[in-house]
Amino acid sequence: MKILVTGGTGYIGSHTVVELQNQGYEVIIADNLSNSHENVLDHIAEISGKRPEFEKLDFSDPQHTNNFFDKNLDIKGIIHFAAFKAVGESVKNPLMYYHNNLVSLMNILNNMSKHGIENIVFSSSCTVYGQPEKLPVSEDSPIQKAWSPYGNTKQISEDIIYDTLNADQRLKGIALRYFNPIGAHESAKIGELPLGVPNNLVPFITQTAIGIRDQLKVFGDDYNTPDGTAIRDYIHVVDLAKAHVIAVDRMISGKGKKAFEVFNLGTGNGYSVMEVIKSFEKVSGEKLNYKIVDRRPGDVEQVWADTTFANNELGWKAEKGLDEMMASAWKWEKALKEKESGL
Ligand code: WQD
């Protein structure tokens, strides 16, 4: 059974491809390589023993997208990761985000209807909740006005999928709302490869510890939280990847209870920035150089998931704790340095 993974050479995509292959799925990756490298295919093959099929493709181009689907008629399901995802960049360049993220999705949905591809898993985000009034946040918590064009593209994309599935009853979809994916595969052959200065906390921590960055700036310690720093639900990228395979299985086996289902993918535990730093120092034995600075505009104070629905309905639960996540991130950063120094 062949699954198309758009954005499959990216961080979460590549980890999901490995887990799909581990479960016996055949995979074709289509990616425009705007934020990833083609050699990830070799690293996936080193882990799973199988190099996935690959096509370089920009899904925001309707003609190229149509040609791709006309050529690949054996696709049984799609996991759609391919999108721009930098919150700050989306504020500076909203039209680039709306065009790329929404037109790509619509081109894919058009081809699903045309070719009778019935299943899509969509990569969504906890940013749709904004700063929830009530914590932990469940799937029926109110969707708040997005804090960035990036977050808005996730909200609009869910609506586009919902309405498309409503119009074409053959189609089924699952939106997975990620909390904060971190860490790397235990082999340290794949992991997060931020281009340029990382926006996200964990790659900034490991790059500071390895000497690429001078100092981590901690954005604010005056939040209404136990240690004053902001709280997030960090989830190991492999736990997240496994949930995608379960979601594909669910749709293909017809176990879905509605045409369009939404699941929160978190651990149910919130950790503060300082707790993440302490965990890193514990597992790495490194003393991290950091400084408290002002809050980052657009950051929510605290958010973590109510994972009951995913636990019960998908039979899925995140297994890895914070220390294991941080240890895997550090192992990956050190492996990158060895690769760069040609060891
Ligand atoms: C985490 C915490 C920062 C960097 C992002 C995306 C979101 C989703 C998850 C995709 C915050 C603090 C960070 C730094 C810091 N991704 N921080 N210094 O913003 O929660 O969410 O990832 O769907 O869309 O926005 O993640 O890692 O940037 O920040 O103090 O150098 O770390 O203030 O409290 P965020 P993050």
CSV table of C-alpha atoms and ligand atoms in Angstrom, one decimal:
chain,number,residue,atom,x,y,z
A,1,MET,CA,0.0,0.0,0.0
A,2,LYS,CA,1.6,3.3,-1.1
A,3,ILE,CA,1.4,6.5,1.0
A,4,LEU,CA,2.4,9.9,-0.4
A,5,VAL,CA,4.3,12.0,2.2
A,6,THR,CA,4.5,15.6,1.1
A,7,GLY,CA,7.3,17.4,2.9
A,8,GLY,CA,8.7,14.0,3.7
A,9,THR,CA,12.4,15.1,3.7
A,10,GLY,CA,11.6,17.5,6.5
A,11,TYR,CA,11.9,17.1,10.3
A,12,ILE,CA,8.6,15.5,11.2
A,13,GLY,CA,8.1,14.1,7.7
A,14,SER,CA,11.3,12.1,7.6
A,15,HIS,CA,10.6,10.5,11.1
A,16,THR,CA,7.1,9.6,9.9
A,17,VAL,CA,8.5,8.0,6.7
A,18,VAL,CA,10.7,5.7,8.9
A,19,GLU,CA,7.7,4.7,11.0
A,20,LEU,CA,5.5,4.1,7.9
A,21,GLN,CA,8.2,1.9,6.4
A,22,ASN,CA,8.6,0.1,9.8
A,23,GLN,CA,4.9,-0.8,9.5
A,24,GLY,CA,5.3,-2.2,6.0
A,25,TYR,CA,3.9,0.8,4.0
A,26,GLU,CA,5.5,1.8,0.7
A,27,VAL,CA,6.3,5.5,0.6
A,28,ILE,CA,6.7,8.1,-2.0
A,29,ILE,CA,8.0,11.5,-0.8
A,30,ALA,CA,7.3,14.7,-2.8
A,31,ASP,CA,9.1,17.7,-1.5
A,32,ASN,CA,10.4,21.0,-3.0
A,33,LEU,CA,13.5,20.8,-0.8
A,34,SER,CA,13.0,24.5,0.1
A,35,ASN,CA,13.7,23.7,3.8
A,36,SER,CA,15.3,20.2,3.7
A,37,HIS,CA,18.0,18.2,1.9
A,38,GLU,CA,17.6,15.3,-0.5
A,39,ASN,CA,20.4,13.3,1.3
A,40,VAL,CA,17.7,12.7,4.1
A,41,LEU,CA,16.5,9.9,1.7
A,42,ASP,CA,19.9,8.0,2.3
A,43,HIS,CA,19.6,8.5,6.1
A,44,ILE,CA,16.0,7.1,6.0
A,45,ALA,CA,17.3,4.1,4.0
A,46,GLU,CA,20.1,3.6,6.6
A,47,ILE,CA,17.5,3.3,9.3
A,48,SER,CA,14.7,1.4,7.6
A,49,GLY,CA,16.7,-0.5,5.0
A,50,LYS,CA,14.5,1.0,2.2
A,51,ARG,CA,15.0,4.2,0.3
A,52,PRO,CA,11.6,5.8,-0.3
A,53,GLU,CA,10.7,6.9,-3.8
A,54,PHE,CA,11.2,10.7,-4.3
A,55,GLU,CA,10.0,13.4,-6.5
A,56,LYS,CA,11.1,17.1,-6.2
A,57,LEU,CA,7.8,19.0,-6.4
A,58,ASP,CA,6.2,22.3,-5.4
A,59,PHE,CA,2.6,21.6,-4.7
A,60,SER,CA,1.7,25.2,-5.0
A,61,ASP,CA,2.2,24.7,-8.8
A,62,PRO,CA,-1.1,23.2,-10.1
A,63,GLN,CA,0.2,21.9,-13.4
A,64,HIS,CA,3.2,20.1,-11.7
A,65,THR,CA,0.8,18.7,-9.0
A,66,ASN,CA,-1.7,17.4,-11.5
A,67,ASN,CA,1.1,15.8,-13.6
A,68,PHE,CA,2.4,14.1,-10.4
A,69,PHE,CA,-0.9,12.6,-9.5
A,70,ASP,CA,-1.7,11.6,-13.1
A,71,LYS,CA,1.6,9.6,-13.0
A,72,ASN,CA,1.2,8.1,-9.5
A,73,LEU,CA,-2.1,6.3,-9.6
A,74,ASP,CA,-1.3,3.8,-6.8
A,75,ILE,CA,-1.4,6.2,-3.9
A,76,LYS,CA,-3.8,5.0,-1.2
A,77,GLY,CA,-3.4,7.9,1.3
A,78,ILE,CA,-1.6,11.2,1.8
A,79,ILE,CA,0.2,12.6,4.8
A,80,HIS,CA,0.5,16.3,4.1
A,81,PHE,CA,3.4,18.1,5.8
A,82,ALA,CA,4.6,20.4,3.0
A,83,ALA,CA,4.1,23.9,4.2
A,84,PHE,CA,6.0,27.0,5.4
A,85,LYS,CA,6.1,27.0,9.2
A,86,ALA,CA,8.1,29.8,10.6
A,87,VAL,CA,5.8,32.0,12.7
A,88,GLY,CA,8.0,35.2,12.6
A,89,GLU,CA,8.6,34.9,8.8
A,90,SER,CA,4.8,34.5,8.3
A,91,VAL,CA,4.3,37.9,10.0
A,92,LYS,CA,6.8,39.6,7.7
A,93,ASN,CA,5.6,37.8,4.6
A,94,PRO,CA,1.9,36.8,5.0
A,95,LEU,CA,1.0,36.5,1.3
A,96,MET,CA,3.9,34.0,0.7
A,97,TYR,CA,2.4,31.9,3.6
A,98,TYR,CA,-1.2,32.1,2.5
A,99,HIS,CA,-0.3,31.3,-1.1
A,100,ASN,CA,2.1,28.5,-0.5
A,101,ASN,CA,0.2,26.7,2.4
A,102,LEU,CA,-3.3,27.1,1.1
A,103,VAL,CA,-2.8,26.7,-2.7
A,104,SER,CA,-0.7,23.6,-2.1
A,105,LEU,CA,-3.4,22.0,0.0
A,106,MET,CA,-6.2,22.9,-2.5
A,107,ASN,CA,-4.1,21.5,-5.4
A,108,ILE,CA,-3.7,18.2,-3.4
A,109,LEU,CA,-7.4,18.1,-2.5
A,110,ASN,CA,-8.4,18.6,-6.1
A,111,ASN,CA,-6.4,15.7,-7.1
A,112,MET,CA,-7.7,13.5,-4.3
A,113,SER,CA,-11.2,14.0,-5.7
A,114,LYS,CA,-10.1,13.6,-9.3
A,115,HIS,CA,-8.2,10.3,-8.6
A,116,GLY,CA,-10.4,8.9,-5.8
A,117,ILE,CA,-7.6,9.1,-3.2
A,118,GLU,CA,-9.7,8.8,-0.1
A,119,ASN,CA,-7.5,9.5,2.9
A,120,ILE,CA,-5.5,12.5,4.0
A,121,VAL,CA,-3.7,13.2,7.3
A,122,PHE,CA,-3.1,16.9,7.8
A,123,SER,CA,-0.2,18.4,9.8
A,124,SER,CA,-2.0,20.9,12.0
A,125,SER,CA,-0.9,22.8,15.1
A,126,CYS,CA,-1.8,23.7,18.7
A,127,THR,CA,-1.4,27.3,17.6
A,128,VAL,CA,-5.0,27.1,16.5
A,129,TYR,CA,-5.9,27.4,20.3
A,130,GLY,CA,-4.0,30.6,20.9
A,131,GLN,CA,-3.8,31.1,24.6
A,132,PRO,CA,-6.5,28.8,25.9
A,133,GLU,CA,-8.7,30.0,28.8
A,134,LYS,CA,-8.7,26.5,30.3
A,135,LEU,CA,-5.8,24.0,30.5
A,136,PRO,CA,-5.2,21.3,29.5
A,137,VAL,CA,-6.6,22.1,26.1
A,138,SER,CA,-8.8,19.5,24.4
A,139,GLU,CA,-10.0,19.2,20.8
A,140,ASP,CA,-13.2,21.0,21.5
A,141,SER,CA,-11.5,23.9,23.2
A,142,PRO,CA,-12.4,27.1,21.4
A,143,ILE,CA,-10.3,28.0,18.4
A,144,GLN,CA,-9.1,31.5,18.9
A,145,LYS,CA,-8.0,34.1,16.4
A,146,ALA,CA,-4.6,33.0,15.1
A,147,TRP,CA,-1.7,34.9,16.5
A,148,SER,CA,0.2,34.7,13.2
A,149,PRO,CA,-0.5,34.2,9.5
A,150,TYR,CA,1.2,30.8,9.9
A,151,GLY,CA,-1.2,29.7,12.6
A,152,ASN,CA,-4.1,31.2,10.5
A,153,THR,CA,-3.1,29.0,7.5
A,154,LYS,CA,-3.5,26.0,9.8
A,155,GLN,CA,-7.0,27.1,10.9
A,156,ILE,CA,-8.1,27.9,7.3
A,157,SER,CA,-6.6,24.6,6.0
A,158,GLU,CA,-8.7,22.6,8.5
A,159,ASP,CA,-11.8,24.4,7.3
A,160,ILE,CA,-10.9,23.8,3.7
A,161,ILE,CA,-10.4,20.1,4.4
A,162,TYR,CA,-13.7,19.9,6.4
A,163,ASP,CA,-15.7,21.6,3.6
A,164,THR,CA,-14.1,19.5,0.8
A,165,LEU,CA,-14.9,16.2,2.7
A,166,ASN,CA,-18.4,17.4,3.2
A,167,ALA,CA,-18.8,18.0,-0.5
A,168,ASP,CA,-17.2,14.7,-1.5
A,169,GLN,CA,-18.4,12.0,0.8
A,170,ARG,CA,-15.8,9.5,-0.5
A,171,LEU,CA,-13.0,11.4,1.2
A,172,LYS,CA,-11.8,11.1,4.9
A,173,GLY,CA,-9.4,13.3,6.8
A,174,ILE,CA,-7.6,13.5,10.1
A,175,ALA,CA,-6.0,16.7,11.4
A,176,LEU,CA,-3.2,16.2,13.9
A,177,ARG,CA,-2.7,19.2,16.1
A,178,TYR,CA,1.0,19.1,17.2
A,179,PHE,CA,2.2,20.6,20.4
A,180,ASN,CA,6.0,21.2,20.5
A,181,PRO,CA,7.8,18.5,18.6
A,182,ILE,CA,11.5,18.1,19.7
A,183,GLY,CA,14.3,15.5,19.7
A,184,ALA,CA,15.5,13.1,17.1
A,185,HIS,CA,15.6,9.5,16.0
A,186,GLU,CA,17.8,7.4,18.4
A,187,SER,CA,20.1,6.5,15.5
A,188,ALA,CA,21.0,10.3,15.2
A,189,LYS,CA,20.8,9.8,11.4
A,190,ILE,CA,17.8,12.1,11.1
A,191,GLY,CA,16.7,15.1,13.2
A,192,GLU,CA,15.8,18.7,13.1
A,193,LEU,CA,17.9,20.7,10.6
A,194,PRO,CA,16.9,24.4,11.0
A,195,LEU,CA,18.2,26.6,8.2
A,196,GLY,CA,20.0,29.6,9.6
A,197,VAL,CA,19.3,30.8,13.2
A,198,PRO,CA,16.8,28.5,14.9
A,199,ASN,CA,13.5,30.1,16.0
A,200,ASN,CA,12.7,27.1,18.3
A,201,LEU,CA,14.0,26.6,21.8
A,202,VAL,CA,15.5,23.1,21.6
A,203,PRO,CA,17.7,23.5,18.5
A,204,PHE,CA,18.9,26.9,19.9
A,205,ILE,CA,19.8,25.1,23.2
A,206,THR,CA,21.8,22.4,21.5
A,207,GLN,CA,23.5,24.8,19.0
A,208,THR,CA,24.5,27.0,22.0
A,209,ALA,CA,25.9,24.0,23.9
A,210,ILE,CA,27.9,22.8,20.8
A,211,GLY,CA,29.3,26.3,20.2
A,212,ILE,CA,27.4,27.4,17.1
A,213,ARG,CA,25.5,30.1,19.1
A,214,ASP,CA,27.0,32.2,21.9
A,215,GLN,CA,24.1,32.3,24.3
A,216,LEU,CA,20.5,31.3,24.6
A,217,LYS,CA,18.1,34.1,25.2
A,218,VAL,CA,15.3,33.1,27.5
A,219,PHE,CA,12.2,35.1,26.4
A,220,GLY,CA,10.8,36.3,29.6
A,221,ASP,CA,10.7,35.1,33.2
A,222,ASP,CA,7.8,37.3,34.3
A,223,TYR,CA,5.0,35.0,33.2
A,224,ASN,CA,2.4,33.8,35.7
A,225,THR,CA,4.0,30.3,36.0
A,226,PRO,CA,5.9,28.6,38.8
A,227,ASP,CA,9.3,29.8,37.7
A,228,GLY,CA,8.1,32.7,35.6
A,229,THR,CA,9.1,31.2,32.2
A,230,ALA,CA,6.6,30.0,29.6
A,231,ILE,CA,5.3,26.5,29.5
A,232,ARG,CA,4.8,24.2,26.5
A,233,ASP,CA,3.9,20.5,25.9
A,234,TYR,CA,7.1,19.1,24.3
A,235,ILE,CA,6.6,15.8,22.5
A,236,HIS,CA,9.3,13.5,21.1
A,237,VAL,CA,9.2,13.6,17.3
A,238,VAL,CA,9.2,9.8,17.1
A,239,ASP,CA,6.1,9.6,19.3
A,240,LEU,CA,4.5,12.1,17.0
A,241,ALA,CA,5.5,10.1,13.9
A,242,LYS,CA,4.0,6.9,15.3
A,243,ALA,CA,0.7,8.7,15.7
A,244,HIS,CA,0.6,9.5,12.0
A,245,VAL,CA,0.9,5.8,11.1
A,246,ILE,CA,-2.0,5.0,13.4
A,247,ALA,CA,-4.0,7.8,11.8
A,248,VAL,CA,-3.4,6.4,8.3
A,249,ASP,CA,-4.3,2.8,9.5
A,250,ARG,CA,-7.5,4.2,11.1
A,251,MET,CA,-8.7,5.7,7.9
A,252,ILE,CA,-7.6,2.9,5.6
A,253,SER,CA,-9.3,0.3,7.8
A,254,GLY,CA,-12.5,2.4,8.0
A,255,LYS,CA,-12.3,2.7,11.8
A,256,GLY,CA,-12.8,6.5,11.7
A,257,LYS,CA,-16.0,7.6,13.3
A,258,LYS,CA,-16.4,10.8,11.3
A,259,ALA,CA,-15.3,11.9,7.8
A,260,PHE,CA,-13.0,14.5,9.5
A,261,GLU,CA,-11.5,13.9,12.9
A,262,VAL,CA,-9.1,16.1,14.9
A,263,PHE,CA,-6.6,14.9,17.5
A,264,ASN,CA,-4.2,16.8,19.9
A,265,LEU,CA,-0.8,15.3,19.8
A,266,GLY,CA,1.0,16.2,23.0
A,267,THR,CA,2.2,14.4,26.1
A,268,GLY,CA,-0.3,16.1,28.5
A,269,ASN,CA,2.7,17.5,30.5
A,270,GLY,CA,3.7,21.1,30.4
A,271,TYR,CA,7.3,22.1,31.0
A,272,SER,CA,8.8,25.6,31.4
A,273,VAL,CA,11.8,26.9,29.5
A,274,MET,CA,13.9,26.6,32.7
A,275,GLU,CA,12.8,23.0,33.2
A,276,VAL,CA,13.9,22.2,29.6
A,277,ILE,CA,17.2,23.9,30.2
A,278,LYS,CA,17.7,22.0,33.5
A,279,SER,CA,16.8,18.7,31.7
A,280,PHE,CA,19.4,19.5,29.0
A,281,GLU,CA,22.1,20.2,31.5
A,282,LYS,CA,21.3,17.0,33.4
A,283,VAL,CA,21.4,14.7,30.4
A,284,SER,CA,24.4,16.4,28.6
A,285,GLY,CA,26.5,17.3,31.6
A,286,GLU,CA,27.0,20.7,29.9
A,287,LYS,CA,26.4,24.1,31.6
A,288,LEU,CA,24.2,26.1,29.3
A,289,ASN,CA,25.1,29.8,28.7
A,290,TYR,CA,21.7,31.6,28.8
A,291,LYS,CA,20.4,35.0,29.7
A,292,ILE,CA,16.8,36.2,30.6
A,293,VAL,CA,15.6,38.9,28.2
A,294,ASP,CA,12.2,40.4,27.4
A,295,ARG,CA,9.3,38.3,26.3
A,296,ARG,CA,9.0,37.4,22.6
A,297,PRO,CA,6.0,39.1,21.0
A,298,GLY,CA,3.3,36.6,20.0
A,299,ASP,CA,4.3,34.0,22.6
A,300,VAL,CA,1.5,32.5,24.6
A,301,GLU,CA,2.1,32.0,28.3
A,302,GLN,CA,1.3,28.4,28.8
A,303,VAL,CA,-0.3,25.6,26.8
A,304,TRP,CA,-0.4,21.8,27.2
A,305,ALA,CA,-2.6,19.1,25.8
A,306,ASP,CA,-5.5,17.1,27.1
A,307,THR,CA,-4.6,13.8,25.2
A,308,THR,CA,-7.5,11.7,26.4
A,309,PHE,CA,-9.2,11.7,23.0
A,310,ALA,CA,-6.1,10.5,21.1
A,311,ASN,CA,-5.2,8.0,23.9
A,312,ASN,CA,-8.7,6.5,23.8
A,313,GLU,CA,-9.6,6.8,20.1
A,314,LEU,CA,-6.2,6.1,18.5
A,315,GLY,CA,-4.9,3.9,21.2
A,316,TRP,CA,-1.8,6.1,21.1
A,317,LYS,CA,0.1,7.7,24.0
A,318,ALA,CA,3.4,9.5,23.9
A,319,GLU,CA,6.0,7.3,25.6
A,320,LYS,CA,9.2,9.4,25.9
A,321,GLY,CA,9.9,11.8,28.7
A,322,LEU,CA,11.6,15.2,28.6
A,323,ASP,CA,15.1,13.8,29.5
A,324,GLU,CA,15.0,11.3,26.7
A,325,MET,CA,13.8,14.0,24.3
A,326,MET,CA,16.7,16.3,25.3
A,327,ALA,CA,19.3,13.5,25.2
A,328,SER,CA,18.2,12.6,21.7
A,329,ALA,CA,18.4,16.2,20.6
A,330,TRP,CA,21.9,16.5,22.0
A,331,LYS,CA,23.0,13.2,20.4
A,332,TRP,CA,21.8,14.5,17.1
A,333,GLU,CA,23.6,17.9,17.4
A,334,LYS,CA,26.8,16.1,18.2
A,335,ALA,CA,26.4,13.8,15.2
A,336,LEU,CA,25.9,16.8,13.0
A,337,LYS,CA,29.1,18.3,14.3
A,338,GLU,CA,31.0,15.0,13.6
A,339,LYS,CA,29.5,14.9,10.1
A,340,GLU,CA,30.6,18.5,9.4
A,341,SER,CA,34.1,17.9,10.7
A,342,GLY,CA,34.2,14.8,8.4
A,343,LEU,CA,34.7,12.3,11.2
B,1,WQD,C1,9.1,27.5,23.0
B,1,WQD,C2,9.3,28.3,24.2
B,1,WQD,C3,9.7,30.6,23.8
B,1,WQD,C4,13.4,30.2,21.6
B,1,WQD,C5,6.5,26.7,17.8
B,1,WQD,C6,5.7,27.2,16.7
B,1,WQD,C7,4.4,26.5,16.6
B,1,WQD,C8,4.6,25.0,16.7
B,1,WQD,C9,5.4,24.6,17.9
B,1,WQD,C10,4.4,24.1,14.5
B,1,WQD,C11,8.6,29.6,24.2
B,1,WQD,C12,10.9,30.0,24.4
B,1,WQD,C13,12.3,29.9,22.3
B,1,WQD,C14,14.5,30.9,22.2
B,1,WQD,C15,13.2,31.0,24.2
B,1,WQD,N1,5.2,24.6,15.5
B,1,WQD,N2,12.2,30.3,23.6
B,1,WQD,N3,14.3,31.3,23.5
B,1,WQD,O1,6.8,29.2,19.8
B,1,WQD,O2,5.9,27.3,21.4
B,1,WQD,O3,5.8,27.0,19.0
B,1,WQD,O4,6.7,25.3,17.8
B,1,WQD,O5,3.3,23.8,14.4
B,1,WQD,O6,3.7,26.8,15.5
B,1,WQD,O7,5.5,28.6,16.9
B,1,WQD,O8,8.0,27.0,20.1
B,1,WQD,O9,10.4,26.5,20.5
B,1,WQD,O10,9.8,28.7,19.5
B,1,WQD,O11,9.3,28.3,21.9
B,1,WQD,O12,13.0,31.4,25.4
B,1,WQD,O13,15.6,31.2,21.6
B,1,WQD,O14,10.7,28.6,24.3
B,1,WQD,O15,9.5,31.9,24.3
B,1,WQD,O16,8.2,30.0,25.5
B,1,WQD,P1,6.6,27.8,20.1
B,1,WQD,P2,9.5,27.6,20.4
